[in-house]
Amino acid sequence: MSTIIDGKAVAEKVLAECGQQIEELQTRGVVPGLAVVLVGDDPASKVYVGSKVRKCAELGLHSRKIELPADATHQQVLDVVHELNADPQIHGILVQSPPPPQIDEDAIVRAIDPAKDVDGFHPENVAKLALEDSSGYVPCTPAGCMRLLKEAGVETSGAEAVVIGRSMIVGKPMALLLMSKEGNATVTVAHSRTKDLVEVCRRADIIVAAIGRPEFVTADMVKDGAVVIDVGINRVEDASAKRGYRLVGDVAYDEVAPKCSAITPVPGGVGPMTIAMLISNTIKAACQSQRA
Amino acid sequence: MSTIIDGKAVAEKVLAECGQQIEELQTRGVVPGLAVVLVGDDPASKVYVGSKVRKCAELGLHSRKIELPADATHQQVLDVVHELNADPQIHGILVQSPPPPQIDEDAIVRAIDPAKDVDGFHPENVAKLALEDSSGYVPCTPAGCMRLLKEAGVETSGAEAVVIGRSMIVGKPMALLLMSKEGNATVTVAHSRTKDLVEVCRRADIIVAAIGRPEFVTADMVKDGAVVIDVGINRVEDASAKRGYRLVGDVAYDEVAPKCSAITPVPGGVGPMTIAMLISNTIKAACQSQRA
């Protein structure tokens, strides 16, 4: 029997911890603040930003939504970031990805004060992750995956882990976390150029799928009893669905799940964790700003 | 038959290229300059620093050796670094490791101007490596290993590579280079907590041994036809040797070499590459300082 790792429940647990920390901070007169910058009117981005702001409000965090038009210049976005860097009420800054093409996203990320970079994408935080310096901010999705493994009671130390995908958003940071002194896993990073991907995946005790291809990981790629973390969220056309599509992960869930000792579903697995880790990072930033 | 990868010859080739670049720079009135800071009088460190300075002189690089006493304070070392950061004649700065215990080595590394950090240990360069930003400086030893693989005609793309060791000096940067878009290898990082290290190593087309344990990699851990890069330099007591010891790598060379398609010896493999890559990084720093 495979355990379905309930990302919603774990996210609730993380957010409950966050709630306690927020109360503690408030007794010291500190209200953690998150600023979310949205450039343009991409419908999916609007939904993401909306749910982040709503979650902040629920928890008693200060949040600020800054909307810029789709034709905003790079300098305008930079100006907003600089203002937020200087604002003591704001502890975390997030510029919703992807911005319109006239915006140089890398330069925007580099402009964010690393101490407020709750997305964990600033080079300073990338380096801290590689150097195992815990004062940095870990990108929310891999941080969420690690927490799911922990809550599901999965021992990473000594385990063979295969991360499929080598992006700086998920794959590489996930690999760095798993191979750190805390993770202690034997980590393989597989990707589009991996020759015998089936064979590579079959040796994994833990698979983290982050390739962005619907139902890419099939049953033949999974060892009996493996733990599977599915980072993918893909839209697949489905005439029978109300919206005309359904969401599927990078894992062919129906055929893979029966082989696993534990697996995250899509939706309801990694997804809910991302926002919980974002809030958690923002509280960490607020705490660290008090010490600074 | 296994090819013995001649690190000395490849290093000579790299240094010859460096010589040409130095001449080109000189026609533009630029002499690349390397400063080496030695704190204390560790005999091994003295030897390393001496050979670096000598190699610079041979090639027509400007080099400066700054020696501080073993009881120098952290602030004194910092002051030297700040002076060198500000000195336009100096393009590369290296503080010989390990400094005496009263010196916070991490803080010294962070104090070096990242544009002069030819060792590649500054967080900004660590991040550039992870982010595949080629304007950064790659640590000399893993950079040298990559060059050896290239010169030996080893195709890394699609290959299964196992890196043994996860230090920030060799293991992790080596893994990042191999898994990058340029390396395209399927990379596994193994370490002290890896459970079935023999099995993990046996699947490798390329093994990079960087564990710092003499003759740790034995024949049973190596697949027929694998390529083995031995980063280790260990002293082993040997009464029959003139100095009372001999140098061995992390690989049991005599038994492993016959199984390999190619292997680096110790000494004469990775060792000579380190200084060549240091010079190469210094020239890159001089070139980039012209553009800045």
PDB file of C-alpha atoms in Angstrom, chain B residues 7-8 10 21 54 57 146 164 199 217-219 229-230 252 272 288:
ATOM      1  CA  GLY B   7      48.569  16.263 -16.702  1.00  0.00           C
ATOM      2  CA  LYS B   8      51.975  17.823 -17.118  1.00  0.00           C
ATOM      3  CA  VAL B  10      48.108  19.333 -20.764  1.00  0.00           C
ATOM      4  CA  GLN B  21      47.303  35.724 -24.228  1.00  0.00           C
ATOM      5  CA  ARG B  54      57.926  31.052 -10.047  1.00  0.00           C
ATOM      6  CA  ALA B  57      57.733  34.871 -13.485  1.00  0.00           C
ATOM      7  CA  MET B 146      37.306  19.298 -16.979  1.00  0.00           C
ATOM      8  CA  ILE B 164      33.212  10.987  -4.886  1.00  0.00           C
ATOM      9  CA  GLU B 199      27.824  -0.377  -6.752  1.00  0.00           C
ATOM     10  CA  VAL B 217      39.070   3.584  -5.040  1.00  0.00           C
ATOM     11  CA  THR B 218      39.891  -0.043  -5.738  1.00  0.00           C
ATOM     12  CA  ALA B 219      39.542  -2.166  -8.853  1.00  0.00           C
ATOM     13  CA  ILE B 229      40.301  11.290 -12.628  1.00  0.00           C
ATOM     14  CA  ASP B 230      42.221  11.169  -9.363  1.00  0.00           C
ATOM     15  CA  ALA B 252      44.674   2.422  -6.041  1.00  0.00           C
ATOM     16  CA  PRO B 272      49.981  20.285 -12.500  1.00  0.00           C
ATOM     17  CA  GLN B 288      37.689  41.286 -17.843  1.00  0.00           C
TER      18      GLN B 288
END
